[in-house]
PDB file of C-alpha atoms in Angstrom:
ATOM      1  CA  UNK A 252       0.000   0.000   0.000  1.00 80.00           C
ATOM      2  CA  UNK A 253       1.355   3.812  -0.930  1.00 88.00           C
ATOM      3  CA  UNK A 254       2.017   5.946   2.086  1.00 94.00           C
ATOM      4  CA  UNK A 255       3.183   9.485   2.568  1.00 96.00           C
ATOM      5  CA  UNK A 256       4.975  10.557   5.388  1.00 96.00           C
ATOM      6  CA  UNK A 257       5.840  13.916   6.598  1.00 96.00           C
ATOM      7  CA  UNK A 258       7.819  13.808  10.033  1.00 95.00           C
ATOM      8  CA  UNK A 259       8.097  17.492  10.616  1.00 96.00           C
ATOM      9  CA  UNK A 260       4.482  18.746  11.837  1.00 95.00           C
ATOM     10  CA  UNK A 261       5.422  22.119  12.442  1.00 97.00           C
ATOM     11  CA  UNK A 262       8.309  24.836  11.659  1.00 97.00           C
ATOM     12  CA  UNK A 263       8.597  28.242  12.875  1.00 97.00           C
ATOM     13  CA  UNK A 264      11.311  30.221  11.129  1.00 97.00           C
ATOM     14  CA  UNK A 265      12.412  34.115  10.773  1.00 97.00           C
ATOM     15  CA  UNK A 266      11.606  35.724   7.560  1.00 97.00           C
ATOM     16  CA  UNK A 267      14.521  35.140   5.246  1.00 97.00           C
ATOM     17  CA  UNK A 268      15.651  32.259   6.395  1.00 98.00           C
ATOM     18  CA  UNK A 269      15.349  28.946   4.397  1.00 97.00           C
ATOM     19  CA  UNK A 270      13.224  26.331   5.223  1.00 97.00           C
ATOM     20  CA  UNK A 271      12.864  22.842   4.064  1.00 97.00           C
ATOM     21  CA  UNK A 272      10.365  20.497   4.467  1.00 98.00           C
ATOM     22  CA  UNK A 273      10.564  16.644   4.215  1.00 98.00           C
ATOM     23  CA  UNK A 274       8.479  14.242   2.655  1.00 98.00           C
ATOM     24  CA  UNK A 275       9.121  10.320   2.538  1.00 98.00           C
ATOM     25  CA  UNK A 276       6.673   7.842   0.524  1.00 97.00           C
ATOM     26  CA  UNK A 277       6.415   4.338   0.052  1.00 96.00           C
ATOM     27  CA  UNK A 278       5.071   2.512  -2.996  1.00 93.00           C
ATOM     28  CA  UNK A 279       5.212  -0.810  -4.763  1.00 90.00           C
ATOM     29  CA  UNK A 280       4.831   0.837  -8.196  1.00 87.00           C
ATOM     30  CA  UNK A 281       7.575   1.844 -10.672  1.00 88.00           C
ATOM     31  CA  UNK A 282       5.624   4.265 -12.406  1.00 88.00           C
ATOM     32  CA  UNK A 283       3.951   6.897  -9.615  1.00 91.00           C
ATOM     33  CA  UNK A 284       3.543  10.436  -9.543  1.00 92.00           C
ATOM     34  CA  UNK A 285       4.693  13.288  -6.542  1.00 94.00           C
ATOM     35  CA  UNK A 286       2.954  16.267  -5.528  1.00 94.00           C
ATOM     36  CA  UNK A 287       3.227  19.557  -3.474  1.00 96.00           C
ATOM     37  CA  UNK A 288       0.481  21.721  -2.258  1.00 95.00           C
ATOM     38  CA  UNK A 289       0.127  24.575  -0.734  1.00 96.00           C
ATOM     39  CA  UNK A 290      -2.881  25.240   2.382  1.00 96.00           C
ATOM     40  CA  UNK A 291      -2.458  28.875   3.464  1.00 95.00           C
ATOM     41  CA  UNK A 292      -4.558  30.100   6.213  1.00 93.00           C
ATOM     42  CA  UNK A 293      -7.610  30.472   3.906  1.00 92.00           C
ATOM     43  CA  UNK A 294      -8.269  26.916   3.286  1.00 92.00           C
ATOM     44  CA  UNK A 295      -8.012  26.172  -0.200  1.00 92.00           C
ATOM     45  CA  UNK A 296      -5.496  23.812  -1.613  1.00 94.00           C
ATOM     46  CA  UNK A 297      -2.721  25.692  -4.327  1.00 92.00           C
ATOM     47  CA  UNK A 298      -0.880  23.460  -6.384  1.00 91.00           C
ATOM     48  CA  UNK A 299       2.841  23.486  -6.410  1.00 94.00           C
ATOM     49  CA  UNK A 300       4.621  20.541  -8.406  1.00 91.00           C
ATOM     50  CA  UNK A 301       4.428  17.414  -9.840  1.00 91.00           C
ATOM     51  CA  UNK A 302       6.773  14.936 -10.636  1.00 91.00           C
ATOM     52  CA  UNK A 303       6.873  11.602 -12.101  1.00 90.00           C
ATOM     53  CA  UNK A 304       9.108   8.870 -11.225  1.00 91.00           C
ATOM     54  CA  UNK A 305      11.103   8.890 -13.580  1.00 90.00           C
ATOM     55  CA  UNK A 306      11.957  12.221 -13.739  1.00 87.00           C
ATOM     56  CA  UNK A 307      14.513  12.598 -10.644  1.00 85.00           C
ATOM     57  CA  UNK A 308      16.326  15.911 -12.065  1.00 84.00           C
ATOM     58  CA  UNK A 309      15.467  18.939  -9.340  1.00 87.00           C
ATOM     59  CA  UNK A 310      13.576  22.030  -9.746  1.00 88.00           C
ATOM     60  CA  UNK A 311      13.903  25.443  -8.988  1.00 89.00           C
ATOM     61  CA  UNK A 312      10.774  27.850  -9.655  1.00 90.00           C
ATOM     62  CA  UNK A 313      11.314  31.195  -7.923  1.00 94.00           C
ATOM     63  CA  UNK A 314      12.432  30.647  -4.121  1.00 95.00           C
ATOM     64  CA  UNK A 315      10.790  27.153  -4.333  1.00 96.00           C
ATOM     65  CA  UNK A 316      12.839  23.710  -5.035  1.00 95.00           C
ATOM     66  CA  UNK A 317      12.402  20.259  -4.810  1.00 95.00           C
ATOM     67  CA  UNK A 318      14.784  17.832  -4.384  1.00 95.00           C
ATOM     68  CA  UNK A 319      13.809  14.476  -5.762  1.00 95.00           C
ATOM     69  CA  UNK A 320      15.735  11.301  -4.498  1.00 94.00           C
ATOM     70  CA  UNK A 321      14.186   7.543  -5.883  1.00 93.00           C
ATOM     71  CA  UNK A 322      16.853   5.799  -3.612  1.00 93.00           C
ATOM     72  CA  UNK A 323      16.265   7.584  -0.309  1.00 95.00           C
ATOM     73  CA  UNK A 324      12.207   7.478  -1.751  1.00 96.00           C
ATOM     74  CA  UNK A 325      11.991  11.115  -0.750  1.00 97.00           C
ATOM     75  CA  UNK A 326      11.139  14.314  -2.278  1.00 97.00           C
ATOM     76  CA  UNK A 327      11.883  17.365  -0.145  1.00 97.00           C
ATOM     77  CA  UNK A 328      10.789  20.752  -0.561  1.00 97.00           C
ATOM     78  CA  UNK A 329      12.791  23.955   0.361  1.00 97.00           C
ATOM     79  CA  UNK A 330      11.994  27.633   0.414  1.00 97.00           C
ATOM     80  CA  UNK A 331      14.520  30.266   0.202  1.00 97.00           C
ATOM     81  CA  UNK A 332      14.547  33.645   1.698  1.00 97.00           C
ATOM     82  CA  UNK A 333      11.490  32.893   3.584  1.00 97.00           C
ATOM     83  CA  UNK A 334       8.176  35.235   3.607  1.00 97.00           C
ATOM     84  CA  UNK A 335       5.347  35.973   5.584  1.00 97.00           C
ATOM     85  CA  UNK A 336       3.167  34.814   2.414  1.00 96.00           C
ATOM     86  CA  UNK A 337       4.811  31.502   2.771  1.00 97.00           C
ATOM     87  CA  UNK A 338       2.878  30.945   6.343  1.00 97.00           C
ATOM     88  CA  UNK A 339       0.639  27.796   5.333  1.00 98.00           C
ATOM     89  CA  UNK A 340       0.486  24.128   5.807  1.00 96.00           C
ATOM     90  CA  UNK A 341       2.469  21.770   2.915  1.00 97.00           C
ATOM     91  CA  UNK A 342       0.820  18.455   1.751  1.00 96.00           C
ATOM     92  CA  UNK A 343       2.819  15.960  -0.175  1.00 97.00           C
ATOM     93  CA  UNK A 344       1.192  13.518  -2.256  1.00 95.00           C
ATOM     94  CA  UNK A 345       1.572  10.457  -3.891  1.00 93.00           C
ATOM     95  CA  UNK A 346      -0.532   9.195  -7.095  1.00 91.00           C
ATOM     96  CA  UNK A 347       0.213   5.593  -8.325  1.00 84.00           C
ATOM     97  CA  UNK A 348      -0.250   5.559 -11.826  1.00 74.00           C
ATOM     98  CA  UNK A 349      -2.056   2.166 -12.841  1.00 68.00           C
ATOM     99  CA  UNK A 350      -4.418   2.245  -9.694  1.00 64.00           C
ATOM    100  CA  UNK A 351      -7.778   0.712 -10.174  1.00 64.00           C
ATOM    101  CA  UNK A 352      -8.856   3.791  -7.956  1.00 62.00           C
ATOM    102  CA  UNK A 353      -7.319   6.313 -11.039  1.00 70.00           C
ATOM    103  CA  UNK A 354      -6.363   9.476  -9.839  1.00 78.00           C
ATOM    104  CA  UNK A 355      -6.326   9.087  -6.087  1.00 86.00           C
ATOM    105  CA  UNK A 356      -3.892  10.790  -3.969  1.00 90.00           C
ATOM    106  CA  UNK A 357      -2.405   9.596  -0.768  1.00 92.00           C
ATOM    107  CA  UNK A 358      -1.373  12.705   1.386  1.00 94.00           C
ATOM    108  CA  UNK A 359       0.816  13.288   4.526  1.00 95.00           C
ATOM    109  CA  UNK A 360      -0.617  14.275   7.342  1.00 94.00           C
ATOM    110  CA  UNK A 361       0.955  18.162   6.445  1.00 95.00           C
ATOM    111  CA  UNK A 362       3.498  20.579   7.868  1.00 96.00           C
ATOM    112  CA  UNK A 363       2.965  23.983   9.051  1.00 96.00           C
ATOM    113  CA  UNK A 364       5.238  26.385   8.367  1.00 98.00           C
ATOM    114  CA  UNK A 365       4.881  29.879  10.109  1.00 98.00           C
ATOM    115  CA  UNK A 366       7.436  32.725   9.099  1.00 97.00           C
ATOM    116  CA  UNK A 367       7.532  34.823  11.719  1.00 97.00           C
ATOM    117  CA  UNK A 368       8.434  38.746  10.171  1.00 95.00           C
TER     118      UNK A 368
ATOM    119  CA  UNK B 160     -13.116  30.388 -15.818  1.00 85.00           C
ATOM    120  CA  UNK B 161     -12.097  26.655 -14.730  1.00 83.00           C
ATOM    121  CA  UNK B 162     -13.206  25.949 -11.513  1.00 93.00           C
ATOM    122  CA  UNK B 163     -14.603  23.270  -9.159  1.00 97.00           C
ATOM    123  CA  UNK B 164     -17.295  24.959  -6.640  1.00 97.00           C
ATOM    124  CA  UNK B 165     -18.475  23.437  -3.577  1.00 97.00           C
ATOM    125  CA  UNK B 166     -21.779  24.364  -1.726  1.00 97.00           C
ATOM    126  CA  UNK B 167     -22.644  25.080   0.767  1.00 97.00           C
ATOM    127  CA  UNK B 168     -18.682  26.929   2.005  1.00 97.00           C
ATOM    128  CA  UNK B 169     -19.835  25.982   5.838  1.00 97.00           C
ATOM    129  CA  UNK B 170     -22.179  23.839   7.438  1.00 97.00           C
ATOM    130  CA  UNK B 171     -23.740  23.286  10.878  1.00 97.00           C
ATOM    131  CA  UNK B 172     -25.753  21.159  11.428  1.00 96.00           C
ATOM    132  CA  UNK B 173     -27.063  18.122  13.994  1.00 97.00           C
ATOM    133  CA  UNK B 174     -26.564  14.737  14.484  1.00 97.00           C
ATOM    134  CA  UNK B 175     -28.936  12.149  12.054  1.00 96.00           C
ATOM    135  CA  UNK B 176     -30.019  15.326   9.960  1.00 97.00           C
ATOM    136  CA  UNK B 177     -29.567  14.123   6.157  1.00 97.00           C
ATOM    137  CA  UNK B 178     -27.405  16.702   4.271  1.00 97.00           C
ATOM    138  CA  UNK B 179     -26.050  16.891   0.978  1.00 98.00           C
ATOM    139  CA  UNK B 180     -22.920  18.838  -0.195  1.00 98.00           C
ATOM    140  CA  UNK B 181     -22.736  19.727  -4.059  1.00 98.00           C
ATOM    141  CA  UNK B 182     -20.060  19.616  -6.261  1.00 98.00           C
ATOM    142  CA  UNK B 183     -19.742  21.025 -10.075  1.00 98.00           C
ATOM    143  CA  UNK B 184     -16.881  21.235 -12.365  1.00 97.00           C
ATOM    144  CA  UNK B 185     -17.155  23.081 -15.273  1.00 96.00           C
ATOM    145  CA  UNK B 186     -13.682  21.539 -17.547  1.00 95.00           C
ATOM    146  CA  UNK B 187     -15.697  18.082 -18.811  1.00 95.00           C
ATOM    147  CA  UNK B 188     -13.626  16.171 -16.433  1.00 95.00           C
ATOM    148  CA  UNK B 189     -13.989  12.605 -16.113  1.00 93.00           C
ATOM    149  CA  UNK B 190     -12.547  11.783 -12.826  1.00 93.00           C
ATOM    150  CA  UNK B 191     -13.874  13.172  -9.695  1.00 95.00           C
ATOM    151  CA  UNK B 192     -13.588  12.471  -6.108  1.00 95.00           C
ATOM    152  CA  UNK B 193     -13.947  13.845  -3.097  1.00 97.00           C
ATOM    153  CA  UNK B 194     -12.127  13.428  -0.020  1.00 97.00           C
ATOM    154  CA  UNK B 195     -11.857  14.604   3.979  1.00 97.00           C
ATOM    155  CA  UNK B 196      -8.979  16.686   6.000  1.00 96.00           C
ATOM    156  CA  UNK B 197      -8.354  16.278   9.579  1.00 93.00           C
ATOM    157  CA  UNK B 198      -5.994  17.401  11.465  1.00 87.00           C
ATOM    158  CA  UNK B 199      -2.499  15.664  11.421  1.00 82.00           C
ATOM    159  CA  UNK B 200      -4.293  12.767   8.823  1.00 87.00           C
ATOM    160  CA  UNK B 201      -3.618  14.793   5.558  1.00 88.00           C
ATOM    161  CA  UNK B 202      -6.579  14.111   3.396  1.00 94.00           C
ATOM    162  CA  UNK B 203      -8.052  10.552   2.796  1.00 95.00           C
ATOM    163  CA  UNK B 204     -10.522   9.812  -0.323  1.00 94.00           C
ATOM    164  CA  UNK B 205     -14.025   9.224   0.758  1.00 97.00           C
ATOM    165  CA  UNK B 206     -15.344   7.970  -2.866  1.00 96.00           C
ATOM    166  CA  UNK B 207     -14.234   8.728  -6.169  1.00 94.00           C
ATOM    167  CA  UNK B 208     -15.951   8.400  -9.813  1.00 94.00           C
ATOM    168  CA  UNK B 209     -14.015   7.429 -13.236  1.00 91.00           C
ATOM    169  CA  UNK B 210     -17.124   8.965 -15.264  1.00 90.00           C
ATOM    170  CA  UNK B 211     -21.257   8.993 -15.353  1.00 92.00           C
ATOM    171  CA  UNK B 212     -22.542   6.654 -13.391  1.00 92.00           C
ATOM    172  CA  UNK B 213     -19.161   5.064 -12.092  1.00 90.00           C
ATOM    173  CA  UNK B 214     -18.234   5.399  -8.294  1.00 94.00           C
ATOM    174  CA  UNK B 215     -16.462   3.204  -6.024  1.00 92.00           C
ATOM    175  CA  UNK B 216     -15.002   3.327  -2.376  1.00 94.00           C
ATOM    176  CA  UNK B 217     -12.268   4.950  -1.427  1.00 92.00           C
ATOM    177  CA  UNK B 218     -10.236   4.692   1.771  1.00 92.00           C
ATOM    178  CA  UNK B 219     -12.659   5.951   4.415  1.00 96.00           C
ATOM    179  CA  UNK B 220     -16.432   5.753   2.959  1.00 97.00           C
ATOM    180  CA  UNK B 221     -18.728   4.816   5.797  1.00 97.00           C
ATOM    181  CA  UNK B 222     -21.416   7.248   6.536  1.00 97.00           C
ATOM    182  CA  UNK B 223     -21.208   8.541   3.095  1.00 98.00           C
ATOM    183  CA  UNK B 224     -22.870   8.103  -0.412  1.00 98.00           C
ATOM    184  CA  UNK B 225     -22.283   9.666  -3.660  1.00 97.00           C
ATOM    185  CA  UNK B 226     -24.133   9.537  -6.980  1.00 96.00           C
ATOM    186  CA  UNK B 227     -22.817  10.816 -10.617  1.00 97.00           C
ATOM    187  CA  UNK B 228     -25.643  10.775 -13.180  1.00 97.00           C
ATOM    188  CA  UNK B 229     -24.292  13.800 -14.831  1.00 96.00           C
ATOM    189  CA  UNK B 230     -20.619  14.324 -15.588  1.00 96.00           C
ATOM    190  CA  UNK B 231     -20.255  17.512 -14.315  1.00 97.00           C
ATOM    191  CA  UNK B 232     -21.935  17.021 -10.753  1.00 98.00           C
ATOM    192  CA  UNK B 233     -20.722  14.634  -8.257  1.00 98.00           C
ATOM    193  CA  UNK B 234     -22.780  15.162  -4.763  1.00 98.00           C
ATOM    194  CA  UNK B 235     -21.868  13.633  -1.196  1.00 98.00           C
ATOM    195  CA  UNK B 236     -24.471  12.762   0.818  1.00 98.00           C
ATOM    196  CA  UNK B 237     -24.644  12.010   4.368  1.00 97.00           C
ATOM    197  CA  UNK B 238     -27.753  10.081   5.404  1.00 95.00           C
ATOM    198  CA  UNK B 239     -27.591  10.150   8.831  1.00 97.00           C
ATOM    199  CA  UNK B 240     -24.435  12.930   9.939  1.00 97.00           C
ATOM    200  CA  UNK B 241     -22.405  11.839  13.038  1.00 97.00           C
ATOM    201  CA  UNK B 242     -20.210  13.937  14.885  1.00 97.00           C
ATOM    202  CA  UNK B 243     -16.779  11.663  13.493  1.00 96.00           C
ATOM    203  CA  UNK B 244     -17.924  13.194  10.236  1.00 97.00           C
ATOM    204  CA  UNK B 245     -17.036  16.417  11.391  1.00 97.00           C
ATOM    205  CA  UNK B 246     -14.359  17.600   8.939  1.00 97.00           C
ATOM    206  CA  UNK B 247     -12.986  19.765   6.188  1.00 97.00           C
ATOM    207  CA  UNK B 248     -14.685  18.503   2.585  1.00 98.00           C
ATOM    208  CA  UNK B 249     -12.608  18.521  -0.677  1.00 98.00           C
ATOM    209  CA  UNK B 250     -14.345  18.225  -4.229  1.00 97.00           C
ATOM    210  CA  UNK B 251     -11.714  17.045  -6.530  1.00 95.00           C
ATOM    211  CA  UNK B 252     -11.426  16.382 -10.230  1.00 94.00           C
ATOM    212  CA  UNK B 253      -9.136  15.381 -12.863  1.00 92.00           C
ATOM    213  CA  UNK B 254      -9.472  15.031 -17.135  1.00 91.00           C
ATOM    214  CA  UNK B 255      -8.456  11.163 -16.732  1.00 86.00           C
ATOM    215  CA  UNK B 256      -8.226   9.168 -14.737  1.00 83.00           C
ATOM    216  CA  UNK B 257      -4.729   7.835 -14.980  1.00 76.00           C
ATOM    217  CA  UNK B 258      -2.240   8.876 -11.877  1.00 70.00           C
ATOM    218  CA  UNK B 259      -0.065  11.559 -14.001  1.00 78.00           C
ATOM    219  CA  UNK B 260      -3.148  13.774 -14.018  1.00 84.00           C
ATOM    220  CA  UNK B 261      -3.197  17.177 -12.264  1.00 85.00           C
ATOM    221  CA  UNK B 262      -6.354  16.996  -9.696  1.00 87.00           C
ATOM    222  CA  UNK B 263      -8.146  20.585  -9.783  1.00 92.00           C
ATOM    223  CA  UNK B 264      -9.510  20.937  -6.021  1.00 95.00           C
ATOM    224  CA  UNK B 265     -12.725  22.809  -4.966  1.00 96.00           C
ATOM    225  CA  UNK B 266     -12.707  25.605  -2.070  1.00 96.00           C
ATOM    226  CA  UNK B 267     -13.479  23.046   0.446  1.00 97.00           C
ATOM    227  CA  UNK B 268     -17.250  22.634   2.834  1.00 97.00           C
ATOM    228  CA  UNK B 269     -16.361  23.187   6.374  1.00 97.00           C
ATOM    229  CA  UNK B 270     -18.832  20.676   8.223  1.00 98.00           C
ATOM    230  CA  UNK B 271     -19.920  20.709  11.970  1.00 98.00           C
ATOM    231  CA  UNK B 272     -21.941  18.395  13.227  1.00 97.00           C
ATOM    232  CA  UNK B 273     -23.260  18.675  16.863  1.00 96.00           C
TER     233      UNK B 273
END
């Protein structure tokens, strides 16, 4: 069975200083795809990233970057120069590609991240 | 604009009072599903459809029932509400429903019941 786990459940940092979350996931399947989303204090769910499996090469988009690793099965997320904005909770998620149940996600139980100004 | 909406936003309500929460995509998606977030759990699927009149179980479905006779609706229903079911509500759908698919979430139904 897939699982997601995120270890940290909270991180309190200073505005500009970096921050990286961890995410570690478990799956029988070779082909599988990873996700980021964003929660902010609102409530909806933002979209960040996907990756597939076979794509391990990391990626930078603004202060964001992930850091994909298929032998440690993780896929860690980092922001630089932390903001205020960046206050929210992080889901990673895990979508196995053959499923019988299609498209469903398996999530981590979240980490909240409050920059403090 | 491309959007999933959710109705109602927030709910209160009591214990064994039937209650349905709506969902409607407007991007002719065929996969939909919706799930529930509580606190330090993440979010778990509830019940998912691949298209019309397909729906199956997902991880935690008791207490719950959905229906999809048209393709762009895809309501939960809650027969008889128990205070366990007290929880954040996501509408979610995809254009397939293969795993490389980006899901496009709703705003989310706050539910309370007492």
């Amino acid at each position: 069975a897939q699982k997601v786990t995120q270890a940290q459940t909270e991180i309190s940092v200073v505005e500009k200083e970096d921050v990286t979350l961890d995410c570690v996931y478990e799956t029988r399947d070779t082909t599988y795809y990873l996700f980021w989303y964003k929660q902010p204090p609102s409530g909806e769910l933002v979209f960040l990233i996907r990756r597939n499996s076979f794509d391990e090469q990391n990626e930078i988009s603004g202060r964001y970057s992930w850091n994909f690793q298929k032998s440690t099965s993780s896929f860690n997320f980092t922001i630089t120069a932390s903001q205020v904005v960046d206050s929210a909770v992080y889901f990673c998620a895990l979508s196995e590609a053959y499923k019988a149940a299609g498209n469903k996600l398996t999530f981590g139980g979240g980490t909240r991240v409050l920059v403090k100004p | 604009e491309a959007q999933v909406t959710q109705n109602p936003r927030y709910l209160i309500t009591v214990t064994g009072k039937k209650l349905t929460v709506t969902c409607s995509q407007n991007m002719n998606h065929e996969y939909m599903s919706w799930y529930r977030q509580d606190p330090g759990l993440g979010l778990r699927q509830i019940y998912y459809s691949m298209n019309v009149e397909v729906t199956d179980k997902g991880d935690v479905p008791e207490g719950y029932k959905v229906s999809r006779k048209e393709k762009r609706n895809f309501p939960l229903i809650l027969e008889s509400p128990s205070p366990n079911q007290t929880s954040l509500y996501f509408c979610a759908s995809s254009l397939r429903p293969g795993g490389g698919y980006e899901q496009y979430f709703g705003p989310g139904t706050r539910l309370t019941v007492t």
